[in-house]
Amino acid sequence: MDYIIEKMDRFTLAGYERNFDFDSAYKYIPEFWDEFMEMKRKDTDININGVFGVCIDDIGKDNKFRYMIADMYDGGKLPGGFTTFDVGAYYWAKFTSTGPLPDSLQKLNSYVKNTWLRDNGKYEMAAAINIEMYTMGDMSSSDYISEIWIPVKEKQEYQMK
């Protein structure tokens, strides 16, 4: 699996979020996106386009996590019900997905979480977040490009003494 490692400074995201269960997220997050797009269509004051989908694993109970449909935030008033999230400075492993959503991105996300993190030998998660990055284009196309970003750090090597 091809990926790049890129250092990024701290940044802030603004968006609309909801809590999801890990076991059913692949079913319900696409529905959340549909709800968000319908809400955006009806309310022209919503200035979030959804460049990012952000999984934030900080709830700590009941097998749940926060998911935010977000854009970069540079200040200003947010619509009611919207919030911000500060992302620390990290090195990011960025993986590219090609194909129609949501299947291509969900398959890549499963691979990164279940195989790459376990088998790569050099990197481990640096924070409990995962960012999906969406490009402009036809999301149902076989050549649609999206990405998964995960914050990483080099694994510590321990030696028995």
Short mmCIF file of C-alpha atoms in Angstrom, two decimals:
data_model
loop_
_atom_site.label_atom_id
_atom_site.label_comp_id
_atom_site.label_asym_id
_atom_site.label_seq_id
_atom_site.Cartn_x
_atom_site.Cartn_y
_atom_site.Cartn_z
CA MET A 1 0.00 0.00 0.00
CA ASP A 2 1.49 3.32 -1.05
CA TYR A 3 1.48 6.16 1.42
CA ILE A 4 3.40 9.30 2.23
CA ILE A 5 4.49 10.65 5.61
CA GLU A 6 4.01 14.39 5.89
CA LYS A 7 4.57 16.74 8.83
CA MET A 8 1.74 19.20 9.40
CA ASP A 9 1.47 22.07 11.84
CA ARG A 10 -1.43 22.41 14.26
CA PHE A 11 -4.75 23.28 12.58
CA THR A 12 -8.39 23.81 13.52
CA LEU A 13 -11.41 22.25 11.88
CA ALA A 14 -15.00 23.45 12.00
CA GLY A 15 -17.94 21.21 11.35
CA TYR A 16 -21.03 19.30 12.29
CA GLU A 17 -20.69 16.19 14.42
CA ARG A 18 -22.52 13.19 15.79
CA ASN A 19 -21.57 10.15 17.87
CA PHE A 20 -21.44 6.73 16.21
CA ASP A 21 -20.97 3.15 17.29
CA PHE A 22 -17.84 1.50 15.86
CA ASP A 23 -19.80 -1.61 14.87
CA SER A 24 -22.37 0.21 12.71
CA ALA A 25 -20.46 3.31 11.56
CA TYR A 26 -19.95 2.12 7.97
CA LYS A 27 -23.72 1.94 7.60
CA TYR A 28 -24.74 5.14 9.40
CA ILE A 29 -21.99 7.64 8.51
CA PRO A 30 -23.01 7.74 4.81
CA GLU A 31 -26.58 8.47 5.99
CA PHE A 32 -25.20 11.27 8.20
CA TRP A 33 -23.50 12.74 5.11
CA ASP A 34 -26.82 12.60 3.24
CA GLU A 35 -28.55 14.43 6.11
CA PHE A 36 -25.78 17.03 6.21
CA MET A 37 -25.97 17.68 2.45
CA GLU A 38 -29.75 18.06 2.64
CA MET A 39 -29.40 20.48 5.58
CA LYS A 40 -26.77 22.45 3.63
CA ARG A 41 -29.03 22.59 0.57
CA LYS A 42 -31.86 24.07 2.67
CA ASP A 43 -29.72 26.52 4.68
CA THR A 44 -27.43 28.71 2.57
CA ASP A 45 -25.80 30.12 5.74
CA ILE A 46 -23.96 26.84 6.28
CA ASN A 47 -20.43 27.61 5.09
CA ILE A 48 -18.98 24.12 5.71
CA ASN A 49 -18.52 22.07 2.53
CA GLY A 50 -17.31 18.79 4.02
CA VAL A 51 -13.76 18.53 2.73
CA PHE A 52 -13.01 16.28 5.72
CA GLY A 53 -14.67 13.50 7.65
CA VAL A 54 -13.01 13.25 11.05
CA CYS A 55 -13.18 10.26 13.40
CA ILE A 56 -12.34 11.32 16.96
CA ASP A 57 -12.01 8.46 19.43
CA ASP A 58 -12.20 10.42 22.70
CA ILE A 59 -15.54 9.34 24.16
CA GLY A 60 -13.94 6.43 26.00
CA LYS A 61 -17.03 4.34 26.61
CA ASP A 62 -19.79 2.31 24.99
CA ASN A 63 -17.77 1.54 21.82
CA LYS A 64 -18.57 5.01 20.44
CA PHE A 65 -16.63 7.79 18.72
CA ARG A 66 -17.32 11.28 17.41
CA TYR A 67 -17.51 11.89 13.67
CA MET A 68 -17.30 15.41 12.26
CA ILE A 69 -18.06 16.61 8.74
CA ALA A 70 -15.60 19.50 8.56
CA ASP A 71 -13.51 22.09 6.76
CA MET A 72 -10.43 24.03 7.82
CA TYR A 73 -11.43 26.84 10.18
CA ASP A 74 -9.82 30.25 10.17
CA GLY A 75 -12.18 32.07 12.52
CA GLY A 76 -15.56 33.65 12.16
CA LYS A 77 -19.07 32.81 13.19
CA LEU A 78 -20.28 29.24 12.87
CA PRO A 79 -23.89 28.20 12.19
CA GLY A 80 -25.88 26.93 15.18
CA GLY A 81 -25.00 23.36 16.14
CA PHE A 82 -21.54 23.54 14.56
CA THR A 83 -18.31 23.26 16.53
CA THR A 84 -14.52 23.37 16.19
CA PHE A 85 -11.84 20.78 16.82
CA ASP A 86 -8.13 21.53 17.29
CA VAL A 87 -5.74 19.05 15.68
CA GLY A 88 -2.20 18.99 17.04
CA ALA A 89 1.01 19.09 15.03
CA TYR A 90 1.84 15.55 13.89
CA TYR A 91 3.44 13.50 11.20
CA TRP A 92 0.62 12.06 9.08
CA ALA A 93 0.54 8.85 7.10
CA LYS A 94 -1.59 9.72 4.07
CA PHE A 95 -3.12 6.91 2.01
CA THR A 96 -4.87 7.45 -1.33
CA SER A 97 -8.09 5.69 -2.31
CA THR A 98 -9.42 5.48 -5.86
CA GLY A 99 -12.99 4.50 -6.56
CA PRO A 100 -16.61 5.25 -5.71
CA LEU A 101 -17.66 6.23 -2.20
CA PRO A 102 -18.30 4.97 0.34
CA ASP A 103 -16.95 1.50 -0.54
CA SER A 104 -13.44 2.44 -1.70
CA LEU A 105 -12.73 4.62 1.34
CA GLN A 106 -14.26 2.16 3.81
CA LYS A 107 -12.08 -0.65 2.42
CA LEU A 108 -8.97 1.51 2.67
CA ASN A 109 -9.86 2.58 6.21
CA SER A 110 -10.30 -1.05 7.27
CA TYR A 111 -6.96 -1.97 5.70
CA VAL A 112 -5.12 0.88 7.45
CA LYS A 113 -6.66 0.12 10.86
CA ASN A 114 -6.57 -3.68 10.73
CA THR A 115 -3.49 -4.46 8.65
CA TRP A 116 -1.13 -1.55 8.00
CA LEU A 117 -0.95 -0.32 11.62
CA ARG A 118 -0.26 -3.86 12.81
CA ASP A 119 2.23 -4.89 10.11
CA ASN A 120 4.20 -1.80 9.02
CA GLY A 121 6.91 -2.22 11.68
CA LYS A 122 7.89 1.45 11.88
CA TYR A 123 4.84 3.57 12.80
CA GLU A 124 2.05 3.59 15.34
CA MET A 125 -0.87 5.94 15.99
CA ALA A 126 0.14 9.22 17.60
CA ALA A 127 -3.41 10.32 18.48
CA ALA A 128 -6.88 8.78 18.44
CA ILE A 129 -8.07 10.54 15.28
CA ASN A 130 -8.45 9.60 11.65
CA ILE A 131 -9.18 12.07 8.84
CA GLU A 132 -10.89 11.33 5.54
CA MET A 133 -10.06 13.93 2.86
CA TYR A 134 -12.42 14.39 -0.08
CA THR A 135 -11.58 15.96 -3.43
CA MET A 136 -13.89 17.73 -5.87
CA GLY A 137 -15.47 15.42 -8.42
CA ASP A 138 -17.99 12.69 -8.97
CA MET A 139 -17.88 10.58 -5.81
CA SER A 140 -19.56 7.67 -7.60
CA SER A 141 -16.89 7.51 -10.31
CA SER A 142 -14.40 4.65 -10.56
CA ASP A 143 -11.56 7.22 -10.68
CA TYR A 144 -12.70 9.39 -7.74
CA ILE A 145 -9.77 10.20 -5.40
CA SER A 146 -10.02 10.47 -1.61
CA GLU A 147 -7.55 9.96 1.23
CA ILE A 148 -7.20 8.59 4.75
CA TRP A 149 -4.84 10.49 7.07
CA ILE A 150 -3.66 9.09 10.39
CA PRO A 151 -1.27 10.80 12.82
CA VAL A 152 1.79 8.63 13.38
CA LYS A 153 4.95 8.44 15.40
CA GLU A 154 7.87 6.06 15.15
CA LYS A 155 7.52 2.98 17.33
CA GLN A 156 9.75 2.76 20.37
CA GLU A 157 12.04 -0.24 20.33
CA TYR A 158 12.32 -1.94 23.70
CA GLN A 159 15.13 -4.28 24.61
CA MET A 160 15.12 -6.83 27.41
CA LYS A 161 17.84 -6.14 29.96
#
